Amino acid sequence: MEDKKTDWEKIFKETSGQVDDLICHLNKDGNILYINHRFEGILDLISSDVIGTHYSNYCHPGDLQRIEREMKKILSGESTSFIINLKKPTGKVVKTRAFAKPIGLPTSENFLILIVFKGLLRKQRIEMI
Protein backbone atom coordinates (compact mmCIF):
# COMPACT_ATOMS: atom_id res chain seq x y z
CA MET A 1 0.00 0.00 0.00
CA GLU A 2 2.86 2.40 0.77
CA ASP A 3 4.28 1.95 -2.75
CA LYS A 4 0.95 2.96 -4.29
CA LYS A 5 0.86 6.10 -2.15
CA THR A 6 4.38 7.04 -3.23
CA ASP A 7 3.50 6.48 -6.89
CA TRP A 8 0.37 8.63 -6.56
CA GLU A 9 2.32 11.44 -4.91
CA LYS A 10 4.96 11.33 -7.65
CA ILE A 11 2.33 11.42 -10.40
CA PHE A 12 0.46 14.27 -8.72
CA LYS A 13 3.60 16.36 -8.27
CA GLU A 14 4.62 15.81 -11.89
CA THR A 15 1.21 16.70 -13.31
CA SER A 16 0.56 19.62 -10.97
CA GLY A 17 3.81 21.15 -12.13
CA GLN A 18 2.34 21.44 -15.62
CA VAL A 19 -0.59 23.71 -14.68
CA ASP A 20 -0.66 27.49 -14.44
CA ASP A 21 -2.65 27.52 -11.22
CA LEU A 22 -1.23 27.53 -7.73
CA ILE A 23 -1.97 24.28 -5.93
CA CYS A 24 -1.77 23.80 -2.20
CA HIS A 25 -2.56 20.97 0.22
CA LEU A 26 -3.39 21.65 3.85
CA ASN A 27 -3.92 19.29 6.72
CA LYS A 28 -6.99 19.65 8.94
CA ASP A 29 -5.08 22.01 11.26
CA GLY A 30 -4.44 24.40 8.36
CA ASN A 31 -0.74 23.63 8.00
CA ILE A 32 0.67 23.54 4.48
CA LEU A 33 1.73 20.07 3.31
CA TYR A 34 2.46 20.79 -0.34
CA ILE A 35 2.66 23.70 -2.78
CA ASN A 36 3.49 23.45 -6.46
CA HIS A 37 6.38 25.34 -8.03
CA ARG A 38 4.12 28.16 -9.29
CA PHE A 39 4.19 29.69 -5.80
CA GLU A 40 7.86 30.49 -6.18
CA GLY A 41 7.45 32.40 -9.42
CA ILE A 42 4.27 34.25 -8.53
CA LEU A 43 4.31 34.79 -4.78
CA ASP A 44 8.06 34.46 -4.14
CA LEU A 45 7.46 31.54 -1.77
CA ILE A 46 9.80 28.54 -1.77
CA SER A 47 8.19 25.25 -0.77
CA SER A 48 10.92 24.33 1.72
CA ASP A 49 10.22 27.60 3.60
CA VAL A 50 6.44 27.17 3.49
CA ILE A 51 5.86 23.47 4.21
CA GLY A 52 4.64 23.02 7.78
CA THR A 53 3.59 26.64 8.28
CA HIS A 54 -0.02 27.76 8.78
CA TYR A 55 -1.97 29.15 5.84
CA SER A 56 -2.82 32.30 7.82
CA ASN A 57 0.80 33.46 7.43
CA TYR A 58 0.07 34.09 3.74
CA CYS A 59 -3.38 35.71 3.98
CA HIS A 60 -4.13 39.38 4.33
CA PRO A 61 -5.09 39.97 8.02
CA GLY A 62 -8.41 41.54 6.97
CA ASP A 63 -9.42 38.27 5.27
CA LEU A 64 -8.69 35.87 8.14
CA GLN A 65 -12.13 35.71 9.77
CA ARG A 66 -13.83 35.15 6.43
CA ILE A 67 -11.27 32.51 5.40
CA GLU A 68 -11.71 30.71 8.73
CA ARG A 69 -15.47 30.48 8.04
CA GLU A 70 -14.68 28.96 4.63
CA MET A 71 -12.26 26.49 6.22
CA LYS A 72 -15.00 25.34 8.63
CA LYS A 73 -17.18 24.53 5.62
CA ILE A 74 -14.38 22.44 4.13
CA LEU A 75 -13.80 20.64 7.43
CA SER A 76 -17.47 19.69 7.39
CA GLY A 77 -16.96 18.05 3.97
CA GLU A 78 -18.19 20.88 1.73
CA SER A 79 -16.38 22.27 -1.33
CA THR A 80 -16.27 26.06 -1.62
CA SER A 81 -14.79 28.95 -3.53
CA PHE A 82 -13.86 32.38 -2.25
CA ILE A 83 -11.84 35.49 -3.00
CA ILE A 84 -8.58 35.72 -1.10
CA ASN A 85 -5.81 38.26 -0.82
CA LEU A 86 -2.51 36.39 -0.67
CA LYS A 87 0.41 38.16 0.95
CA LYS A 88 3.90 38.09 -0.56
CA PRO A 89 6.93 38.19 1.77
CA THR A 90 7.45 41.79 0.57
CA GLY A 91 4.02 42.71 1.93
CA LYS A 92 2.46 43.14 -1.51
CA VAL A 93 -1.02 41.62 -1.76
CA VAL A 94 -2.24 39.53 -4.70
CA LYS A 95 -6.01 39.07 -5.07
CA THR A 96 -7.23 35.76 -6.47
CA ARG A 97 -10.06 33.24 -6.36
CA ALA A 98 -9.54 30.04 -4.43
CA PHE A 99 -11.38 26.78 -5.04
CA ALA A 100 -11.14 24.49 -2.03
CA LYS A 101 -12.20 20.88 -1.71
CA PRO A 102 -11.93 18.28 1.03
CA ILE A 103 -10.10 15.09 0.12
CA GLY A 104 -11.16 12.13 2.21
CA LEU A 105 -13.34 12.09 5.28
CA PRO A 106 -12.83 14.97 7.74
CA THR A 107 -12.57 12.41 10.55
CA SER A 108 -9.85 10.48 8.71
CA GLU A 109 -6.20 10.74 9.67
CA ASN A 110 -5.32 11.20 5.97
CA PHE A 111 -7.76 14.07 5.42
CA LEU A 112 -6.46 16.83 3.13
CA ILE A 113 -7.72 20.15 1.91
CA LEU A 114 -6.95 20.85 -1.75
CA ILE A 115 -6.87 24.52 -2.70
CA VAL A 116 -6.42 25.74 -6.26
CA PHE A 117 -5.77 29.45 -6.74
CA LYS A 118 -6.98 30.45 -10.20
CA GLY A 119 -5.91 33.13 -12.62
CA LEU A 120 -2.76 34.40 -10.95
CA LEU A 121 -0.40 33.66 -13.80
CA ARG A 122 -2.81 35.16 -16.34
CA LYS A 123 -3.18 38.28 -14.16
CA GLN A 124 0.61 38.55 -13.83
CA ARG A 125 1.03 38.35 -17.63
CA ILE A 126 -1.60 41.07 -18.14
CA GLU A 127 0.15 43.35 -15.63
CA MET A 128 3.45 42.85 -17.45
CA ILE A 129 1.87 43.86 -20.76
PDB file of C-alpha atoms in Angstrom:
ATOM      1  CA  MET A   1       0.000   0.000   0.000  1.00  0.00           C
ATOM      2  CA  GLU A   2       2.857   2.400   0.774  1.00  0.00           C
ATOM      3  CA  ASP A   3       4.279   1.953  -2.751  1.00  0.00           C
ATOM      4  CA  LYS A   4       0.950   2.959  -4.294  1.00  0.00           C
ATOM      5  CA  LYS A   5       0.864   6.103  -2.150  1.00  0.00           C
ATOM      6  CA  THR A   6       4.381   7.043  -3.230  1.00  0.00           C
ATOM      7  CA  ASP A   7       3.497   6.483  -6.891  1.00  0.00           C
ATOM      8  CA  TRP A   8       0.368   8.627  -6.561  1.00  0.00           C
ATOM      9  CA  GLU A   9       2.321  11.439  -4.908  1.00  0.00           C
ATOM     10  CA  LYS A  10       4.960  11.332  -7.645  1.00  0.00           C
ATOM     11  CA  ILE A  11       2.334  11.418 -10.397  1.00  0.00           C
ATOM     12  CA  PHE A  12       0.460  14.272  -8.715  1.00  0.00           C
ATOM     13  CA  LYS A  13       3.599  16.363  -8.275  1.00  0.00           C
ATOM     14  CA  GLU A  14       4.623  15.814 -11.892  1.00  0.00           C
ATOM     15  CA  THR A  15       1.212  16.695 -13.306  1.00  0.00           C
ATOM     16  CA  SER A  16       0.561  19.624 -10.967  1.00  0.00           C
ATOM     17  CA  GLY A  17       3.814  21.149 -12.132  1.00  0.00           C
ATOM     18  CA  GLN A  18       2.339  21.445 -15.622  1.00  0.00           C
ATOM     19  CA  VAL A  19      -0.589  23.708 -14.676  1.00  0.00           C
ATOM     20  CA  ASP A  20      -0.658  27.492 -14.441  1.00  0.00           C
ATOM     21  CA  ASP A  21      -2.652  27.522 -11.224  1.00  0.00           C
ATOM     22  CA  LEU A  22      -1.234  27.533  -7.732  1.00  0.00           C
ATOM     23  CA  ILE A  23      -1.968  24.276  -5.935  1.00  0.00           C
ATOM     24  CA  CYS A  24      -1.769  23.804  -2.197  1.00  0.00           C
ATOM     25  CA  HIS A  25      -2.562  20.966   0.216  1.00  0.00           C
ATOM     26  CA  LEU A  26      -3.389  21.651   3.850  1.00  0.00           C
ATOM     27  CA  ASN A  27      -3.917  19.286   6.724  1.00  0.00           C
ATOM     28  CA  LYS A  28      -6.991  19.652   8.944  1.00  0.00           C
ATOM     29  CA  ASP A  29      -5.083  22.009  11.258  1.00  0.00           C
ATOM     30  CA  GLY A  30      -4.437  24.404   8.356  1.00  0.00           C
ATOM     31  CA  ASN A  31      -0.742  23.635   7.998  1.00  0.00           C
ATOM     32  CA  ILE A  32       0.669  23.536   4.484  1.00  0.00           C
ATOM     33  CA  LEU A  33       1.728  20.071   3.311  1.00  0.00           C
ATOM     34  CA  TYR A  34       2.463  20.791  -0.343  1.00  0.00           C
ATOM     35  CA  ILE A  35       2.656  23.699  -2.777  1.00  0.00           C
ATOM     36  CA  ASN A  36       3.485  23.450  -6.464  1.00  0.00           C
ATOM     37  CA  HIS A  37       6.377  25.336  -8.029  1.00  0.00           C
ATOM     38  CA  ARG A  38       4.123  28.161  -9.292  1.00  0.00           C
ATOM     39  CA  PHE A  39       4.187  29.690  -5.797  1.00  0.00           C
ATOM     40  CA  GLU A  40       7.863  30.494  -6.176  1.00  0.00           C
ATOM     41  CA  GLY A  41       7.448  32.405  -9.417  1.00  0.00           C
ATOM     42  CA  ILE A  42       4.269  34.254  -8.533  1.00  0.00           C
ATOM     43  CA  LEU A  43       4.312  34.786  -4.777  1.00  0.00           C
ATOM     44  CA  ASP A  44       8.063  34.458  -4.144  1.00  0.00           C
ATOM     45  CA  LEU A  45       7.462  31.537  -1.774  1.00  0.00           C
ATOM     46  CA  ILE A  46       9.804  28.544  -1.770  1.00  0.00           C
ATOM     47  CA  SER A  47       8.194  25.252  -0.767  1.00  0.00           C
ATOM     48  CA  SER A  48      10.919  24.334   1.724  1.00  0.00           C
ATOM     49  CA  ASP A  49      10.223  27.600   3.597  1.00  0.00           C
ATOM     50  CA  VAL A  50       6.444  27.170   3.493  1.00  0.00           C
ATOM     51  CA  ILE A  51       5.857  23.472   4.211  1.00  0.00           C
ATOM     52  CA  GLY A  52       4.642  23.017   7.781  1.00  0.00           C
ATOM     53  CA  THR A  53       3.591  26.639   8.275  1.00  0.00           C
ATOM     54  CA  HIS A  54      -0.017  27.755   8.781  1.00  0.00           C
ATOM     55  CA  TYR A  55      -1.966  29.154   5.845  1.00  0.00           C
ATOM     56  CA  SER A  56      -2.822  32.303   7.824  1.00  0.00           C
ATOM     57  CA  ASN A  57       0.799  33.457   7.430  1.00  0.00           C
ATOM     58  CA  TYR A  58       0.066  34.093   3.742  1.00  0.00           C
ATOM     59  CA  CYS A  59      -3.379  35.705   3.975  1.00  0.00           C
ATOM     60  CA  HIS A  60      -4.133  39.377   4.335  1.00  0.00           C
ATOM     61  CA  PRO A  61      -5.095  39.965   8.017  1.00  0.00           C
ATOM     62  CA  GLY A  62      -8.415  41.539   6.966  1.00  0.00           C
ATOM     63  CA  ASP A  63      -9.421  38.266   5.275  1.00  0.00           C
ATOM     64  CA  LEU A  64      -8.690  35.873   8.136  1.00  0.00           C
ATOM     65  CA  GLN A  65     -12.134  35.710   9.769  1.00  0.00           C
ATOM     66  CA  ARG A  66     -13.832  35.147   6.427  1.00  0.00           C
ATOM     67  CA  ILE A  67     -11.274  32.511   5.398  1.00  0.00           C
ATOM     68  CA  GLU A  68     -11.706  30.714   8.731  1.00  0.00           C
ATOM     69  CA  ARG A  69     -15.466  30.480   8.039  1.00  0.00           C
ATOM     70  CA  GLU A  70     -14.681  28.964   4.635  1.00  0.00           C
ATOM     71  CA  MET A  71     -12.259  26.487   6.224  1.00  0.00           C
ATOM     72  CA  LYS A  72     -14.997  25.341   8.627  1.00  0.00           C
ATOM     73  CA  LYS A  73     -17.185  24.534   5.617  1.00  0.00           C
ATOM     74  CA  ILE A  74     -14.383  22.443   4.130  1.00  0.00           C
ATOM     75  CA  LEU A  75     -13.795  20.641   7.427  1.00  0.00           C
ATOM     76  CA  SER A  76     -17.472  19.688   7.390  1.00  0.00           C
ATOM     77  CA  GLY A  77     -16.958  18.050   3.969  1.00  0.00           C
ATOM     78  CA  GLU A  78     -18.189  20.879   1.730  1.00  0.00           C
ATOM     79  CA  SER A  79     -16.378  22.272  -1.328  1.00  0.00           C
ATOM     80  CA  THR A  80     -16.270  26.056  -1.620  1.00  0.00           C
ATOM     81  CA  SER A  81     -14.787  28.946  -3.533  1.00  0.00           C
ATOM     82  CA  PHE A  82     -13.856  32.379  -2.250  1.00  0.00           C
ATOM     83  CA  ILE A  83     -11.837  35.490  -3.003  1.00  0.00           C
ATOM     84  CA  ILE A  84      -8.582  35.719  -1.097  1.00  0.00           C
ATOM     85  CA  ASN A  85      -5.805  38.264  -0.822  1.00  0.00           C
ATOM     86  CA  LEU A  86      -2.505  36.389  -0.666  1.00  0.00           C
ATOM     87  CA  LYS A  87       0.409  38.163   0.954  1.00  0.00           C
ATOM     88  CA  LYS A  88       3.896  38.091  -0.557  1.00  0.00           C
ATOM     89  CA  PRO A  89       6.931  38.190   1.774  1.00  0.00           C
ATOM     90  CA  THR A  90       7.450  41.791   0.566  1.00  0.00           C
ATOM     91  CA  GLY A  91       4.019  42.712   1.935  1.00  0.00           C
ATOM     92  CA  LYS A  92       2.459  43.137  -1.512  1.00  0.00           C
ATOM     93  CA  VAL A  93      -1.017  41.618  -1.765  1.00  0.00           C
ATOM     94  CA  VAL A  94      -2.236  39.526  -4.697  1.00  0.00           C
ATOM     95  CA  LYS A  95      -6.008  39.066  -5.070  1.00  0.00           C
ATOM     96  CA  THR A  96      -7.229  35.755  -6.470  1.00  0.00           C
ATOM     97  CA  ARG A  97     -10.061  33.240  -6.364  1.00  0.00           C
ATOM     98  CA  ALA A  98      -9.543  30.039  -4.426  1.00  0.00           C
ATOM     99  CA  PHE A  99     -11.375  26.783  -5.038  1.00  0.00           C
ATOM    100  CA  ALA A 100     -11.142  24.485  -2.030  1.00  0.00           C
ATOM    101  CA  LYS A 101     -12.199  20.881  -1.712  1.00  0.00           C
ATOM    102  CA  PRO A 102     -11.929  18.279   1.032  1.00  0.00           C
ATOM    103  CA  ILE A 103     -10.105  15.093   0.123  1.00  0.00           C
ATOM    104  CA  GLY A 104     -11.155  12.130   2.207  1.00  0.00           C
ATOM    105  CA  LEU A 105     -13.341  12.091   5.282  1.00  0.00           C
ATOM    106  CA  PRO A 106     -12.830  14.971   7.741  1.00  0.00           C
ATOM    107  CA  THR A 107     -12.570  12.407  10.554  1.00  0.00           C
ATOM    108  CA  SER A 108      -9.852  10.481   8.715  1.00  0.00           C
ATOM    109  CA  GLU A 109      -6.201  10.743   9.674  1.00  0.00           C
ATOM    110  CA  ASN A 110      -5.315  11.196   5.969  1.00  0.00           C
ATOM    111  CA  PHE A 111      -7.765  14.074   5.417  1.00  0.00           C
ATOM    112  CA  LEU A 112      -6.456  16.835   3.127  1.00  0.00           C
ATOM    113  CA  ILE A 113      -7.723  20.154   1.906  1.00  0.00           C
ATOM    114  CA  LEU A 114      -6.952  20.846  -1.746  1.00  0.00           C
ATOM    115  CA  ILE A 115      -6.870  24.525  -2.698  1.00  0.00           C
ATOM    116  CA  VAL A 116      -6.423  25.739  -6.258  1.00  0.00           C
ATOM    117  CA  PHE A 117      -5.767  29.447  -6.741  1.00  0.00           C
ATOM    118  CA  LYS A 118      -6.980  30.448 -10.197  1.00  0.00           C
ATOM    119  CA  GLY A 119      -5.907  33.127 -12.625  1.00  0.00           C
ATOM    120  CA  LEU A 120      -2.756  34.402 -10.947  1.00  0.00           C
ATOM    121  CA  LEU A 121      -0.402  33.660 -13.802  1.00  0.00           C
ATOM    122  CA  ARG A 122      -2.806  35.163 -16.337  1.00  0.00           C
ATOM    123  CA  LYS A 123      -3.179  38.276 -14.164  1.00  0.00           C
ATOM    124  CA  GLN A 124       0.611  38.555 -13.829  1.00  0.00           C
ATOM    125  CA  ARG A 125       1.029  38.349 -17.628  1.00  0.00           C
ATOM    126  CA  ILE A 126      -1.596  41.069 -18.143  1.00  0.00           C
ATOM    127  CA  GLU A 127       0.148  43.345 -15.632  1.00  0.00           C
ATOM    128  CA  MET A 128       3.453  42.849 -17.451  1.00  0.00           C
ATOM    129  CA  ILE A 129       1.870  43.855 -20.762  1.00  0.00           C
TER     130      ILE A 129
END
